[in-house]
């Protein structure tokens, strides 16, 4: 049995074309990640392997762009990541390295042998056409727009630019819309891109509305019940603890808080409050997963024909089922995939039924880390990825993969290890958030994801070659069993690294026999 990751590329009228990567049951793989992209109609199918998507010997002979990035390269070959230590060994593999000209790509369509797909959150740092093109060249498979930020007109502009990129340059970048959700978060800082909270400062968190500019050290909160719900002594965590306050006084709609862990406040950052070491979530749990604003955004996404809708703070399977039938009734072909974001305690409780109901899942580690102890996040990630694979659903690993690259051009070694681990676990996709939305080095961050993914994938292939193959016995007579033993021995010999490195392909040995 093989599974498939399908990248459907369709015309505005959605005539189908597909890129299919078959996957082996040996990988107890995740399911089909369909990326329908509105694009000029063109049809192609790439079979990566009948036996393994990572088995070089059986991979498609038709390869793509350099390092499998799948992007348009300028007619002069570009050498991405050549100076980058993590890139160097991936460059030398014949399966990963190929070059195409823009003309060839237009002629043959988008193809990539890279298994791990890359998602970039688009924000002020990357919303220009040229910036989007640069990301596509670096291997962006999906552009994510987060409805927490920006206006619908801004998001429409991004969608149009991605579509134009696909149309004019031959890319197949899909669009993922991520709902805001109705969890408690801060307002937009009166238009400022960030604000610094220093140790010992008193800030006012308020449910009152203000016209910009906001009074100094004031944070608006989107949830009317906020001032009622918090108590003096509660800890208030911004963005899962990036900045921490203690509630010291309540005055009507205003909550005065003392900054105890200083840091940078970003617009619309998530807020959680903790009492006696426990997350306070009674009221939170009453808020709808899809708010009335989210429904309007979903209508917008359907009208714009986005490819994925990622639902924030999913609590149960019901909301996913409801959204899927809503989409089916309204979307032209009902083909928008629904991704369940696993980022709350409730979603962990109902994990299996949520994943079953969804077309895919996202390990949204940012908010998840604000709801459960940080040290539990890695094991939950592993559990979610494994479950998705068992249930045949694609899974995205998201948030803070390369957080330091928001400010610095190279990642920390720990970040590289984290990315490697997500790929090693067989996450289907990796996602950049702030790194690509508002960081200083979006392209470099994407290059790191791509080169690290390719490196791990290459390692799998090498390991696979050395694996002892177990061949079931099927002969029913003595003479058959002799033939079977000979064939099995030949197959094992052929599979041994020695044969491969000597250039003897196992298939040729079997043919000889
Ligand atoms: N469209 C946008 N306009 C302005 N800033 C944006 C936009 N999208 C993202 N950002 C910035 O990038 C940061 C990281 O983006 P990200 O999408 O991960 O958002 P988030 O607020 O952390 O929420 P979520 O939990 O939904 O991921 C945001 O905090 C915000 O500062
Ligand atoms: C991606 C996201 O929503 C999170 O990590 O919280
Ligand atoms: K969101
Ligand atoms: Mg989140």
XYZ file of C-alpha atoms and ligand atoms in Angstrom:
552
model
C 0.000 0.000 0.000
C 1.411 3.368 -0.822
C 0.355 6.742 0.440
C 0.627 9.903 -1.496
C 1.499 13.504 -1.093
C -0.250 15.240 -3.934
C 0.442 18.690 -5.176
C -2.468 19.518 -7.369
C -1.908 22.326 -9.736
C -5.014 23.530 -11.403
C -6.089 26.285 -13.706
C -8.382 29.052 -12.544
C -11.171 26.773 -13.728
C -9.457 24.048 -11.754
C -8.660 21.556 -14.447
C -6.621 19.076 -12.543
C -2.972 18.397 -12.803
C -0.979 16.693 -10.181
C 2.382 15.985 -8.752
C 2.196 12.777 -6.817
C 4.855 11.449 -4.557
C 4.119 7.867 -3.634
C 5.058 6.772 -0.200
C 5.699 3.327 1.139
C 3.736 1.668 3.859
C 7.118 0.951 5.434
C 7.097 4.550 6.607
C 3.680 4.159 8.241
C 3.333 7.383 6.500
C 1.161 10.402 6.840
C -1.525 10.898 4.341
C -2.148 12.945 1.371
C -1.079 16.548 1.507
C -2.860 18.080 -1.407
C -1.800 21.499 -2.342
C -4.241 22.778 -4.919
C -2.848 25.889 -6.475
C -4.603 28.089 -8.961
C -2.260 28.185 -11.867
C -2.206 27.696 -15.570
C -3.235 24.166 -16.359
C -0.427 21.731 -16.727
C -0.192 18.120 -15.863
C 2.635 16.093 -14.533
C 3.105 13.218 -12.178
C 6.292 12.386 -10.386
C 6.490 8.963 -8.868
C 9.222 9.221 -6.323
C 9.367 5.544 -5.593
C 7.307 2.437 -5.503
C 9.305 1.086 -2.627
C 10.398 4.160 -0.809
C 10.110 7.865 -1.211
C 13.606 8.107 0.051
C 15.203 5.351 -1.864
C 17.488 6.941 -4.372
C 17.679 3.849 -6.525
C 13.988 3.941 -7.236
C 13.320 7.618 -7.316
C 11.945 9.434 -10.230
C 14.475 10.063 -12.902
C 12.890 13.451 -13.388
C 14.412 15.820 -10.935
C 14.049 19.431 -10.238
C 15.846 22.469 -9.213
C 19.009 22.720 -7.268
C 18.801 20.973 -3.932
C 15.249 20.053 -4.747
C 14.069 23.490 -3.847
C 11.689 23.386 -6.721
C 12.085 27.024 -7.388
C 12.827 28.984 -10.479
C 16.495 29.597 -10.732
C 17.890 32.316 -12.844
C 19.272 30.952 -16.062
C 22.668 31.143 -14.499
C 22.764 28.422 -11.870
C 22.508 29.842 -8.385
C 24.463 28.175 -5.654
C 22.369 28.503 -2.576
C 23.961 27.909 0.756
C 27.375 27.149 -0.708
C 29.044 28.985 2.092
C 26.786 27.465 4.598
C 28.160 24.554 6.576
C 24.807 22.840 6.821
C 24.367 23.070 3.081
C 27.626 21.703 1.887
C 27.057 17.977 1.940
C 23.549 18.169 0.515
C 25.048 19.843 -2.517
C 27.008 16.797 -3.455
C 24.133 14.350 -3.843
C 23.067 13.562 -7.345
C 19.432 13.161 -6.390
C 19.175 16.475 -4.643
C 21.200 18.603 -6.918
C 19.820 19.503 -10.243
C 19.480 22.733 -12.032
C 16.765 24.095 -14.204
C 16.378 27.263 -16.100
C 13.219 29.274 -15.796
C 12.300 28.209 -19.325
C 12.709 24.534 -18.447
C 10.640 24.926 -15.332
C 7.853 26.575 -17.305
C 8.023 23.793 -19.828
C 8.084 20.926 -17.367
C 6.343 22.291 -14.350
C 7.256 22.341 -10.713
C 8.946 19.280 -9.356
C 10.947 18.666 -6.280
C 12.453 15.612 -4.733
C 12.505 17.236 -1.322
C 10.069 15.405 0.884
C 9.840 17.956 3.687
C 7.650 20.855 2.601
C 8.378 24.397 3.733
C 5.804 26.945 4.870
C 6.566 30.654 5.300
C 4.397 33.092 7.220
C 4.150 36.214 5.117
C 4.389 39.560 6.869
C 5.848 43.007 6.351
C 9.320 41.540 5.683
C 8.168 39.330 2.824
C 4.962 40.679 1.266
C 6.586 42.338 -1.774
C 6.480 40.487 -5.090
C 10.258 40.214 -5.284
C 10.496 39.078 -1.684
C 7.878 36.401 -2.335
C 9.761 35.322 -5.425
C 12.977 35.079 -3.423
C 11.216 32.781 -0.943
C 9.794 30.658 -3.755
C 13.279 30.326 -5.216
C 14.544 29.182 -1.827
C 11.927 26.438 -1.724
C 8.769 27.874 -0.139
C 5.940 25.441 -0.852
C 3.193 27.215 1.065
C 2.683 30.904 1.923
C 0.821 31.321 5.223
C -1.234 34.389 5.997
C -2.167 34.865 9.628
C -5.531 36.576 10.049
C -4.430 37.796 13.507
C -2.492 40.478 11.680
C -3.119 42.872 8.812
C -6.295 43.725 6.971
C -8.207 41.602 4.472
C -7.054 43.964 1.725
C -3.460 43.299 2.748
C -4.016 39.534 2.705
C -5.762 39.776 -0.677
C -2.732 41.597 -2.038
C -0.423 38.827 -0.807
C -2.660 36.139 -2.322
C -2.730 37.955 -5.662
C 1.058 38.266 -5.669
C 1.555 34.575 -4.926
C -0.882 33.694 -7.709
C 0.959 35.988 -10.093
C 4.217 34.348 -9.115
C 2.744 30.957 -9.955
C 1.270 32.178 -13.220
C 4.219 34.135 -14.486
C 7.172 32.262 -13.076
C 5.974 28.694 -12.994
C 5.976 28.158 -9.237
C 3.343 26.176 -7.384
C 3.169 27.949 -4.054
C -0.022 27.191 -2.153
C -1.800 29.555 0.249
C -2.646 28.725 3.829
C -4.961 30.982 5.792
C -4.630 30.767 9.573
C -7.605 31.891 11.670
C -7.237 34.342 14.521
C -9.281 32.264 16.953
C -10.897 33.752 19.991
C -8.249 33.183 22.609
C -7.245 36.185 24.660
C -4.683 38.424 23.028
C -3.339 41.944 23.154
C -4.397 44.655 20.731
C -2.174 46.041 18.020
C -0.028 48.398 20.188
C -1.624 51.416 18.515
C 0.250 50.705 15.304
C 3.736 50.327 16.837
C 5.693 47.321 15.579
C 6.789 46.405 19.119
C 7.175 47.816 22.636
C 9.793 47.033 25.244
C 8.615 46.154 28.751
C 11.346 46.620 31.361
C 11.723 44.902 34.689
C 9.759 46.659 37.464
C 7.610 48.780 35.139
C 3.876 49.060 35.751
C 1.726 48.480 32.651
C -2.012 48.902 32.317
C -3.881 46.033 30.631
C -7.327 47.289 29.752
C -10.477 46.251 27.914
C -11.214 49.912 27.095
C -10.908 50.956 23.467
C -8.550 53.787 22.543
C -7.928 55.724 19.393
C -4.216 55.684 18.596
C -1.833 56.708 19.957
C -2.270 54.606 23.084
C -1.394 56.158 26.452
C 2.090 55.178 27.574
C 2.520 51.627 28.921
C -0.998 50.642 27.955
C -2.024 47.343 26.423
C -5.525 46.756 25.122
C -6.992 43.269 25.536
C -9.518 41.747 23.115
C -11.561 39.830 25.703
C -14.271 41.763 27.578
C -14.273 39.406 30.557
C -10.529 39.858 31.106
C -10.675 42.378 33.971
C -13.306 40.283 35.743
C -11.438 37.016 35.342
C -7.955 37.925 36.536
C -7.129 38.188 40.220
C -4.471 40.155 42.056
C -1.424 37.879 42.319
C -2.038 36.130 38.974
C 0.866 35.783 36.549
C 0.161 37.224 33.120
C 2.227 35.604 30.363
C 2.668 37.312 27.019
C 3.373 34.976 24.109
C 3.839 31.960 26.325
C 6.211 33.696 28.736
C 8.361 35.837 26.459
C 7.329 38.659 28.804
C 5.797 38.122 32.233
C 3.729 40.386 34.474
C 2.152 40.072 37.896
C -1.333 41.483 38.473
C -1.056 44.018 41.300
C -4.323 45.975 41.161
C -7.719 45.954 39.449
C -9.546 49.228 38.787
C -12.764 48.652 36.812
C -11.776 47.763 33.227
C -8.085 48.367 33.971
C -5.647 45.812 35.350
C -2.347 47.176 36.638
C 0.529 44.763 36.178
C 4.160 44.729 37.276
C 6.676 43.510 34.711
C 8.617 40.643 36.292
C 10.303 39.197 33.156
C 11.200 41.977 30.721
C 11.028 41.557 26.962
C 9.624 42.687 23.663
C 5.850 42.978 23.308
C 4.624 42.250 19.785
C 1.240 43.326 18.388
C -1.651 40.945 19.102
C 0.490 38.621 21.178
C -1.337 35.859 22.982
C -2.083 36.299 26.698
C -2.511 33.581 29.286
C -2.890 33.947 33.006
C -1.740 31.535 35.637
C -2.835 31.139 39.244
C -1.000 28.965 41.779
C 1.120 27.516 38.990
C -1.891 26.502 36.890
C -3.292 27.928 33.683
C -6.626 29.695 34.260
C -8.845 28.557 31.453
C -12.444 28.317 32.639
C -13.703 31.270 30.617
C -11.295 30.591 27.789
C -12.910 27.235 27.332
C -16.271 28.958 26.775
C -15.003 31.041 23.875
C -15.913 29.667 20.442
C -13.058 28.109 18.458
C -14.223 29.989 15.377
C -15.289 33.537 16.307
C -17.666 35.655 14.236
C -14.616 37.477 12.860
C -13.072 34.112 11.945
C -16.221 33.158 9.992
C -15.892 36.364 7.969
C -12.226 35.541 7.368
C -13.182 32.023 6.325
C -15.694 33.453 3.823
C -12.878 35.652 2.567
C -10.567 32.628 2.272
C -13.194 30.641 0.395
C -13.866 33.557 -1.961
C -10.129 33.933 -2.592
C -9.767 30.188 -3.119
C -7.072 29.571 -0.519
C -5.702 26.038 -0.449
C -5.626 25.431 3.303
C -7.460 26.843 6.290
C -5.585 26.281 9.541
C -7.911 26.499 12.529
C -6.405 28.019 15.668
C -7.098 26.648 19.152
C -9.142 23.653 18.053
C -10.795 22.019 21.048
C -12.791 19.180 19.506
C -13.448 17.349 16.259
C -16.921 18.904 15.932
C -15.637 22.297 14.886
C -13.495 20.720 12.173
C -16.427 18.653 10.868
C -18.619 21.750 10.898
C -16.055 23.805 9.000
C -15.506 21.060 6.463
C -19.207 20.847 5.651
C -19.389 24.658 5.559
C -16.564 24.700 3.013
C -18.082 21.864 1.013
C -21.325 23.788 0.646
C -19.606 27.022 -0.379
C -16.230 26.435 -2.001
C -16.268 25.955 -5.753
C -14.836 22.451 -5.627
C -14.996 22.017 -1.884
C -11.289 21.373 -2.012
C -9.888 23.553 0.759
C -7.976 21.373 3.184
C -8.645 21.977 6.880
C -5.637 21.838 9.201
C -6.228 21.467 12.951
C -3.777 23.502 14.999
C -2.835 21.636 18.136
C -2.067 24.420 20.585
C -4.270 23.957 23.618
C -4.815 21.521 26.445
C -8.241 20.674 25.024
C -6.776 19.756 21.661
C -4.343 17.375 23.379
C -7.228 15.738 25.227
C -9.164 15.074 22.015
C -6.170 14.567 19.787
C -7.108 11.405 17.937
C -10.647 12.436 16.993
C -9.455 15.910 15.962
C -6.760 14.500 13.691
C -9.197 11.954 12.244
C -11.637 14.733 11.383
C -8.979 16.987 9.812
C -7.047 16.920 6.560
C -3.857 17.548 8.505
C -2.522 18.904 11.781
C -0.072 21.527 12.951
C 2.026 21.245 16.091
C 1.659 24.931 17.004
C 4.371 24.968 19.615
C 4.175 28.695 20.334
C 0.813 28.710 22.040
C 1.075 25.082 23.101
C 4.119 26.047 25.154
C 2.009 28.663 26.911
C -0.610 26.118 27.915
C 1.485 23.186 29.037
C 4.857 23.158 30.805
C 7.604 23.877 28.280
C 9.415 20.649 29.044
C 6.365 18.706 27.833
C 6.322 20.320 24.395
C 8.932 18.015 22.756
C 7.197 14.816 23.869
C 3.801 16.166 22.778
C 5.316 17.054 19.413
C 6.598 13.526 18.998
C 3.241 12.079 20.009
C 1.303 14.278 17.590
C 3.656 13.565 14.689
C 3.489 9.821 15.343
C -0.278 9.836 15.623
C -0.624 11.785 12.403
C 1.535 9.226 10.648
C -0.529 6.374 12.010
C -3.754 8.115 11.013
C -2.361 8.965 7.607
C -2.562 12.730 7.992
C 0.151 15.207 7.077
C 1.634 17.116 9.975
C 3.320 20.513 10.178
C 5.856 21.348 12.894
C 5.648 25.061 13.636
C 7.049 27.916 15.705
C 10.417 29.058 16.901
C 12.295 26.609 14.704
C 14.832 29.333 13.928
C 13.702 32.088 16.278
C 17.173 33.622 16.652
C 17.236 34.222 12.886
C 14.668 36.983 13.347
C 17.723 38.999 14.351
C 20.807 37.028 13.344
C 21.934 35.630 9.987
C 22.860 32.195 11.307
C 20.874 29.884 13.565
C 21.975 28.515 16.896
C 23.191 24.917 16.843
C 20.285 24.026 19.099
C 17.855 25.376 16.504
C 19.485 23.302 13.782
C 19.135 20.270 16.043
C 15.452 21.066 16.567
C 14.805 21.327 12.824
C 16.690 18.059 12.253
C 14.634 16.334 14.911
C 11.343 17.477 13.359
C 12.461 16.073 9.997
C 13.795 12.907 11.614
C 10.403 12.381 13.249
C 8.958 12.545 9.702
C 7.082 15.791 10.060
C 5.684 16.506 6.593
C 6.248 20.247 6.709
C 8.187 22.857 8.660
C 6.887 26.358 9.194
C 8.563 29.723 9.673
C 6.626 32.362 11.658
C 8.298 35.583 12.804
C 11.498 34.524 10.984
C 9.832 35.101 7.624
C 7.015 37.490 8.630
C 9.061 40.205 10.228
C 12.612 38.904 10.614
C 15.741 40.359 9.086
C 16.821 37.182 7.288
C 13.771 35.393 5.862
C 15.567 33.860 2.884
C 18.499 32.694 4.970
C 16.115 31.083 7.467
C 14.359 29.247 4.656
C 17.707 28.094 3.266
C 18.553 26.604 6.655
C 15.244 24.704 6.751
C 15.816 23.408 3.241
C 19.422 22.366 3.636
C 18.859 20.737 7.018
C 15.820 18.851 5.681
C 17.749 17.638 2.666
C 20.610 16.552 4.841
C 18.388 14.424 7.080
C 16.513 12.999 4.121
C 19.800 12.017 2.536
C 20.818 10.306 5.741
C 17.645 8.235 5.659
C 18.463 7.082 2.186
C 21.937 6.091 3.258
C 20.588 4.252 6.293
C 17.939 2.568 4.190
C 20.579 1.122 1.929
C 22.225 -0.543 4.897
C 18.995 -1.916 6.283
C 18.678 -5.691 6.406
C 15.744 -6.582 4.225
C 13.260 -9.100 5.519
C 11.715 -11.072 2.707
C 8.654 -13.167 3.551
C 8.656 -16.788 2.561
C 6.017 -17.534 -0.092
C 7.175 -20.741 -1.760
C 4.801 -23.690 -1.516
C 7.058 -26.454 -2.877
C 10.616 -27.604 -2.242
C 11.869 -26.515 -5.677
C 10.157 -23.118 -5.276
C 11.803 -22.650 -1.920
C 15.262 -23.239 -3.483
C 14.523 -20.552 -6.111
C 13.194 -18.309 -3.398
C 16.314 -18.687 -1.267
C 18.530 -17.872 -4.245
C 16.463 -14.801 -5.106
C 16.331 -13.649 -1.479
C 20.075 -14.020 -1.113
C 20.623 -12.088 -4.320
C 18.287 -9.339 -3.154
C 20.082 -9.105 0.188
C 23.442 -9.009 -1.523
C 22.206 -6.374 -3.892
C 20.878 -4.329 -1.044
C 24.187 -4.361 0.725
C 26.076 -1.110 0.594
C 29.052 -2.793 -1.014
C 27.085 -3.553 -4.147
C 25.656 -0.083 -4.341
C 28.983 1.644 -3.837
C 30.569 -0.649 -6.412
C 27.945 0.514 -8.803
C 26.117 -2.812 -8.987
C 22.436 -2.170 -8.753
C 20.349 -4.842 -6.994
C 17.882 -4.913 -9.842
C 20.583 -5.766 -12.332
C 21.591 -8.738 -10.188
C 18.018 -9.970 -10.066
C 17.711 -9.550 -13.814
C 20.885 -11.546 -14.223
C 19.454 -14.348 -12.087
N 0.410 40.139 8.350
C 1.237 40.558 9.291
N 1.413 41.876 9.494
C 2.248 42.325 10.456
N 2.971 41.516 11.265
C 2.849 40.209 11.106
C 1.968 39.645 10.117
N 2.023 38.315 10.217
C 2.885 38.042 11.214
N 3.388 39.179 11.744
C 4.394 39.315 12.811
O 5.142 38.117 12.931
C 5.009 37.553 14.242
C 4.953 36.050 14.148
O 3.907 35.661 13.286
P 2.901 34.499 13.630
O 2.069 34.263 12.438
O 3.615 33.336 14.211
O 1.958 35.162 14.692
P 1.595 35.005 16.186
O 1.039 36.331 16.522
O 2.762 34.500 16.948
O 0.377 34.044 16.252
P 0.017 32.525 15.951
O -0.101 31.872 17.273
O -1.251 32.584 15.240
O 1.121 31.969 15.122
C 3.735 38.185 14.793
O 3.755 38.245 16.186
C 3.745 39.564 14.167
O 4.565 40.415 14.908
C 1.646 28.616 14.877
C 0.924 28.950 16.081
O -0.210 29.343 16.048
C 1.584 28.757 17.368
O 2.677 28.199 17.427
O 0.996 29.150 18.377
K -3.480 32.512 14.110
Mg -0.923 30.007 17.930
